[in-house]
PDB file of N, CA and C in Angstrom:
ATOM      1  N   UNK K  17      28.695-206.888 -64.455  1.00 46.00           N
ATOM      2  CA  UNK K  17      29.669-206.018 -63.458  1.00 46.00           C
ATOM      3  C   UNK K  17      29.821-206.420 -61.981  1.00 46.00           C
ATOM      4  N   UNK K  18      31.393-206.466 -62.236  1.00 47.00           N
ATOM      5  CA  UNK K  18      31.230-206.848 -60.650  1.00 47.00           C
ATOM      6  C   UNK K  18      31.631-205.820 -59.672  1.00 47.00           C
ATOM      7  N   UNK K  19      31.450-205.485 -58.462  1.00 48.00           N
ATOM      8  CA  UNK K  19      31.624-204.325 -57.784  1.00 48.00           C
ATOM      9  C   UNK K  19      33.474-204.857 -57.380  1.00 48.00           C
ATOM     10  N   UNK K  20      34.199-206.090 -57.635  1.00 49.00           N
ATOM     11  CA  UNK K  20      34.925-205.717 -57.223  1.00 49.00           C
ATOM     12  C   UNK K  20      36.111-204.401 -57.775  1.00 49.00           C
ATOM     13  N   UNK K  21      35.677-204.659 -58.909  1.00 45.00           N
ATOM     14  CA  UNK K  21      35.770-203.781 -60.222  1.00 45.00           C
ATOM     15  C   UNK K  21      35.158-201.867 -60.288  1.00 45.00           C
ATOM     16  N   UNK K  22      35.708-201.601 -58.622  1.00 46.00           N
ATOM     17  CA  UNK K  22      35.341-200.282 -58.500  1.00 46.00           C
ATOM     18  C   UNK K  22      35.843-198.740 -59.348  1.00 46.00           C
ATOM     19  N   UNK K  23      36.802-199.182 -60.776  1.00 50.00           N
ATOM     20  CA  UNK K  23      37.015-198.179 -61.304  1.00 50.00           C
ATOM     21  C   UNK K  23      35.783-198.330 -62.964  1.00 50.00           C
ATOM     22  N   UNK K  24      35.959-198.907 -62.751  1.00 53.00           N
ATOM     23  CA  UNK K  24      34.800-199.461 -64.194  1.00 53.00           C
ATOM     24  C   UNK K  24      33.387-198.519 -63.659  1.00 53.00           C
ATOM     25  N   UNK K  25      33.013-199.340 -62.588  1.00 54.00           N
ATOM     26  CA  UNK K  25      31.211-198.525 -61.763  1.00 54.00           C
ATOM     27  C   UNK K  25      31.943-197.165 -61.706  1.00 54.00           C
ATOM     28  N   UNK K  26      32.243-196.858 -61.027  1.00 55.00           N
ATOM     29  CA  UNK K  26      33.153-195.488 -61.069  1.00 55.00           C
ATOM     30  C   UNK K  26      33.070-194.167 -62.267  1.00 55.00           C
ATOM     31  N   UNK K  27      33.880-194.982 -62.639  1.00 59.00           N
ATOM     32  CA  UNK K  27      34.105-194.929 -64.589  1.00 59.00           C
ATOM     33  C   UNK K  27      33.513-193.820 -65.049  1.00 59.00           C
ATOM     34  N   UNK K  28      31.737-195.120 -65.063  1.00 63.00           N
ATOM     35  CA  UNK K  28      31.127-195.206 -65.470  1.00 63.00           C
ATOM     36  C   UNK K  28      29.969-194.105 -65.723  1.00 63.00           C
ATOM     37  N   UNK K  29      30.196-194.036 -64.310  1.00 62.00           N
ATOM     38  CA  UNK K  29      29.586-193.163 -63.794  1.00 62.00           C
ATOM     39  C   UNK K  29      29.894-191.545 -63.617  1.00 62.00           C
ATOM     40  N   UNK K  30      31.226-191.618 -63.252  1.00 66.00           N
ATOM     41  CA  UNK K  30      31.629-190.119 -63.433  1.00 66.00           C
ATOM     42  C   UNK K  30      31.180-189.277 -65.092  1.00 66.00           C
ATOM     43  N   UNK K  31      31.104-190.595 -65.598  1.00 71.00           N
ATOM     44  CA  UNK K  31      31.242-190.380 -67.541  1.00 71.00           C
ATOM     45  C   UNK K  31      30.022-190.025 -67.742  1.00 71.00           C
ATOM     46  N   UNK K  32      28.821-190.702 -66.987  1.00 81.00           N
ATOM     47  CA  UNK K  32      27.686-190.305 -67.112  1.00 81.00           C
ATOM     48  C   UNK K  32      27.369-188.801 -66.770  1.00 81.00           C
ATOM     49  N   UNK K  33      27.443-189.286 -65.779  1.00 82.00           N
ATOM     50  CA  UNK K  33      27.384-186.720 -64.693  1.00 82.00           C
ATOM     51  C   UNK K  33      28.474-186.149 -65.770  1.00 82.00           C
ATOM     52  N   UNK K  34      29.274-186.864 -66.063  1.00 84.00           N
ATOM     53  CA  UNK K  34      29.917-184.896 -67.589  1.00 84.00           C
ATOM     54  C   UNK K  34      29.327-184.762 -68.353  1.00 84.00           C
ATOM     55  N   UNK K  35      29.253-186.280 -68.275  1.00 85.00           N
ATOM     56  CA  UNK K  35      27.875-185.928 -70.158  1.00 85.00           C
ATOM     57  C   UNK K  35      26.552-185.164 -69.568  1.00 85.00           C
ATOM     58  N   UNK K  36      26.542-185.353 -68.426  1.00 87.00           N
ATOM     59  CA  UNK K  36      25.009-184.159 -68.446  1.00 87.00           C
ATOM     60  C   UNK K  36      25.760-182.843 -68.591  1.00 87.00           C
ATOM     61  N   UNK K  37      26.321-183.078 -67.102  1.00 87.00           N
ATOM     62  CA  UNK K  37      26.961-181.137 -67.013  1.00 87.00           C
ATOM     63  C   UNK K  37      26.858-180.411 -67.997  1.00 87.00           C
ATOM     64  N   UNK K  38      27.568-181.028 -69.067  1.00 87.00           N
ATOM     65  CA  UNK K  38      28.312-181.235 -70.454  1.00 87.00           C
ATOM     66  C   UNK K  38      26.982-180.471 -71.538  1.00 87.00           C
ATOM     67  N   UNK K  39      26.196-181.150 -71.139  1.00 90.00           N
ATOM     68  CA  UNK K  39      25.052-180.976 -71.929  1.00 90.00           C
ATOM     69  C   UNK K  39      24.007-179.827 -71.398  1.00 90.00           C
ATOM     70  N   UNK K  40      24.486-180.265 -69.580  1.00 91.00           N
ATOM     71  CA  UNK K  40      23.838-178.418 -69.782  1.00 91.00           C
ATOM     72  C   UNK K  40      24.216-176.874 -69.992  1.00 91.00           C
ATOM     73  N   UNK K  41      25.823-176.680 -70.426  1.00 93.00           N
ATOM     74  CA  UNK K  41      26.920-176.359 -70.691  1.00 93.00           C
ATOM     75  C   UNK K  41      26.823-176.531 -72.093  1.00 93.00           C
ATOM     76  N   UNK K  42      26.614-176.148 -72.528  1.00 93.00           N
ATOM     77  CA  UNK K  42      26.455-176.994 -74.217  1.00 93.00           C
ATOM     78  C   UNK K  42      24.704-175.500 -74.000  1.00 93.00           C
ATOM     79  N   UNK K  43      24.009-176.403 -73.390  1.00 94.00           N
ATOM     80  CA  UNK K  43      22.742-175.774 -74.014  1.00 94.00           C
ATOM     81  C   UNK K  43      22.604-173.755 -73.380  1.00 94.00           C
ATOM     82  N   UNK K  44      23.167-173.855 -72.129  1.00 95.00           N
ATOM     83  CA  UNK K  44      23.998-172.361 -72.265  1.00 95.00           C
ATOM     84  C   UNK K  44      24.599-171.959 -73.189  1.00 95.00           C
ATOM     85  N   UNK K  45      25.345-172.132 -72.993  1.00 96.00           N
ATOM     86  CA  UNK K  45      26.454-171.073 -74.090  1.00 96.00           C
ATOM     87  C   UNK K  45      25.145-171.301 -75.557  1.00 96.00           C
ATOM     88  N   UNK K  46      24.519-172.093 -76.017  1.00 96.00           N
ATOM     89  CA  UNK K  46      23.725-172.325 -77.471  1.00 96.00           C
ATOM     90  C   UNK K  46      22.634-170.377 -76.641  1.00 96.00           C
ATOM     91  N   UNK K  47      22.121-170.759 -76.004  1.00 97.00           N
ATOM     92  CA  UNK K  47      21.721-170.019 -75.039  1.00 97.00           C
ATOM     93  C   UNK K  47      21.522-167.822 -75.556  1.00 97.00           C
ATOM     94  N   UNK K  48      23.120-168.623 -74.382  1.00 97.00           N
ATOM     95  CA  UNK K  48      23.506-166.246 -74.437  1.00 97.00           C
ATOM     96  C   UNK K  48      24.389-166.767 -75.600  1.00 97.00           C
ATOM     97  N   UNK K  49      24.362-167.599 -76.398  1.00 97.00           N
ATOM     98  CA  UNK K  49      25.078-166.627 -77.858  1.00 97.00           C
ATOM     99  C   UNK K  49      24.039-166.524 -79.019  1.00 97.00           C
ATOM    100  N   UNK K  50      22.273-167.198 -78.819  1.00 96.00           N
ATOM    101  CA  UNK K  50      21.575-166.634 -79.041  1.00 96.00           C
ATOM    102  C   UNK K  50      20.563-165.164 -78.972  1.00 96.00           C
ATOM    103  N   UNK K  51      21.381-164.832 -77.487  1.00 94.00           N
ATOM    104  CA  UNK K  51      20.854-163.747 -77.041  1.00 94.00           C
ATOM    105  C   UNK K  51      21.939-162.461 -77.629  1.00 94.00           C
ATOM    106  N   UNK K  52      23.124-162.812 -77.473  1.00 94.00           N
ATOM    107  CA  UNK K  52      23.803-161.720 -77.593  1.00 94.00           C
ATOM    108  C   UNK K  52      24.123-161.201 -79.869  1.00 94.00           C
ATOM    109  N   UNK K  53      23.723-162.524 -80.291  1.00 94.00           N
ATOM    110  CA  UNK K  53      23.796-162.550 -81.540  1.00 94.00           C
ATOM    111  C   UNK K  53      22.432-161.911 -81.733  1.00 94.00           C
ATOM    112  N   UNK K  54      20.887-162.001 -81.392  1.00 90.00           N
ATOM    113  CA  UNK K  54      19.845-160.879 -81.272  1.00 90.00           C
ATOM    114  C   UNK K  54      20.546-159.824 -80.907  1.00 90.00           C
ATOM    115  N   UNK K  55      21.290-158.803 -79.981  1.00 88.00           N
ATOM    116  CA  UNK K  55      20.960-157.398 -79.274  1.00 88.00           C
ATOM    117  C   UNK K  55      22.333-157.713 -80.762  1.00 88.00           C
ATOM    118  N   UNK K  56      22.981-157.986 -80.705  1.00 89.00           N
ATOM    119  CA  UNK K  56      24.574-157.931 -82.174  1.00 89.00           C
ATOM    120  C   UNK K  56      24.034-156.846 -83.039  1.00 89.00           C
ATOM    121  N   UNK K  57      21.917-158.379 -83.350  1.00 88.00           N
ATOM    122  CA  UNK K  57      21.287-157.985 -84.598  1.00 88.00           C
ATOM    123  C   UNK K  57      20.706-156.529 -84.561  1.00 88.00           C
ATOM    124  N   UNK K  58      20.415-156.547 -83.552  1.00 82.00           N
ATOM    125  CA  UNK K  58      19.350-155.256 -83.207  1.00 82.00           C
ATOM    126  C   UNK K  58      19.543-153.707 -83.177  1.00 82.00           C
ATOM    127  N   UNK K  59      21.137-154.115 -82.835  1.00 82.00           N
ATOM    128  CA  UNK K  59      21.476-152.693 -82.572  1.00 82.00           C
ATOM    129  C   UNK K  59      22.527-152.540 -83.544  1.00 82.00           C
ATOM    130  N   UNK K  60      22.741-153.580 -85.070  1.00 82.00           N
ATOM    131  CA  UNK K  60      23.551-153.515 -85.816  1.00 82.00           C
ATOM    132  C   UNK K  60      22.580-152.841 -87.276  1.00 82.00           C
ATOM    133  N   UNK K  61      21.011-153.583 -87.007  1.00 83.00           N
ATOM    134  CA  UNK K  61      19.352-151.789 -87.254  1.00 83.00           C
ATOM    135  C   UNK K  61      19.497-150.764 -87.006  1.00 83.00           C
ATOM    136  N   UNK K  62      19.967-150.816 -85.329  1.00 79.00           N
ATOM    137  CA  UNK K  62      19.510-149.771 -85.017  1.00 79.00           C
ATOM    138  C   UNK K  62      17.987-150.004 -84.426  1.00 79.00           C
ATOM    139  N   UNK K  63      17.636-150.734 -84.086  1.00 80.00           N
ATOM    140  CA  UNK K  63      16.041-150.994 -83.713  1.00 80.00           C
ATOM    141  C   UNK K  63      15.716-151.412 -82.231  1.00 80.00           C
ATOM    142  N   UNK K  64      17.306-151.442 -80.860  1.00 78.00           N
ATOM    143  CA  UNK K  64      17.468-151.599 -79.961  1.00 78.00           C
ATOM    144  C   UNK K  64      16.035-151.445 -79.111  1.00 78.00           C
ATOM    145  N   UNK K  65      15.197-151.606 -78.069  1.00 80.00           N
ATOM    146  CA  UNK K  65      14.050-150.919 -77.564  1.00 80.00           C
ATOM    147  C   UNK K  65      14.822-149.882 -76.876  1.00 80.00           C
ATOM    148  N   UNK K  66      16.128-149.372 -76.330  1.00 79.00           N
ATOM    149  CA  UNK K  66      17.167-147.894 -76.196  1.00 79.00           C
ATOM    150  C   UNK K  66      16.614-147.585 -77.205  1.00 79.00           C
ATOM    151  N   UNK K  67      17.236-147.968 -78.220  1.00 80.00           N
ATOM    152  CA  UNK K  67      17.585-146.937 -78.975  1.00 80.00           C
ATOM    153  C   UNK K  67      15.771-146.441 -79.722  1.00 80.00           C
ATOM    154  N   UNK K  68      14.781-146.582 -80.209  1.00 80.00           N
ATOM    155  CA  UNK K  68      13.827-146.730 -80.201  1.00 80.00           C
ATOM    156  C   UNK K  68      12.802-145.683 -79.457  1.00 80.00           C
ATOM    157  N   UNK K  69      13.919-145.567 -78.131  1.00 84.00           N
ATOM    158  CA  UNK K  69      13.436-144.617 -77.388  1.00 84.00           C
ATOM    159  C   UNK K  69      13.772-143.539 -77.676  1.00 84.00           C
ATOM    160  N   UNK K  70      15.616-143.174 -77.523  1.00 81.00           N
ATOM    161  CA  UNK K  70      15.644-141.839 -78.319  1.00 81.00           C
ATOM    162  C   UNK K  70      16.829-142.490 -75.913  1.00 81.00           C
ATOM    163  N   UNK K  71      17.124-143.081 -75.642  1.00 76.00           N
ATOM    164  CA  UNK K  71      17.708-142.971 -74.805  1.00 76.00           C
ATOM    165  C   UNK K  71      19.546-143.704 -75.216  1.00 76.00           C
ATOM    166  N   UNK K  72      20.415-144.298 -76.841  1.00 69.00           N
ATOM    167  CA  UNK K  72      21.565-144.400 -76.390  1.00 69.00           C
ATOM    168  C   UNK K  72      22.142-143.295 -77.016  1.00 69.00           C
ATOM    169  N   UNK K  73      23.669-143.541 -76.652  1.00 72.00           N
ATOM    170  CA  UNK K  73      23.963-142.414 -76.742  1.00 72.00           C
ATOM    171  C   UNK K  73      24.505-142.826 -78.974  1.00 72.00           C
ATOM    172  N   UNK K  74      23.754-140.753 -78.813  1.00 63.00           N
ATOM    173  CA  UNK K  74      23.879-140.551 -80.431  1.00 63.00           C
ATOM    174  C   UNK K  74      25.964-140.276 -80.783  1.00 63.00           C
ATOM    175  N   UNK K  75      26.425-141.652 -81.711  1.00 57.00           N
ATOM    176  CA  UNK K  75      27.565-141.428 -82.526  1.00 57.00           C
ATOM    177  C   UNK K  75      27.817-140.229 -82.274  1.00 57.00           C
TER     178      UNK K  75
END
């Protein structure tokens, strides 16, 4: 690795930084999707906490 070629050093650093950011984003998106999927499933089964105690608006 030559220090005179700053593009390769910076390029690898930026790529690694983006990779870490993408990993965090991917985990966050997976958690959000899992959460909304859980809500969706329980809403369709009509057994959310609000529905069980009668706080939801009846259709």
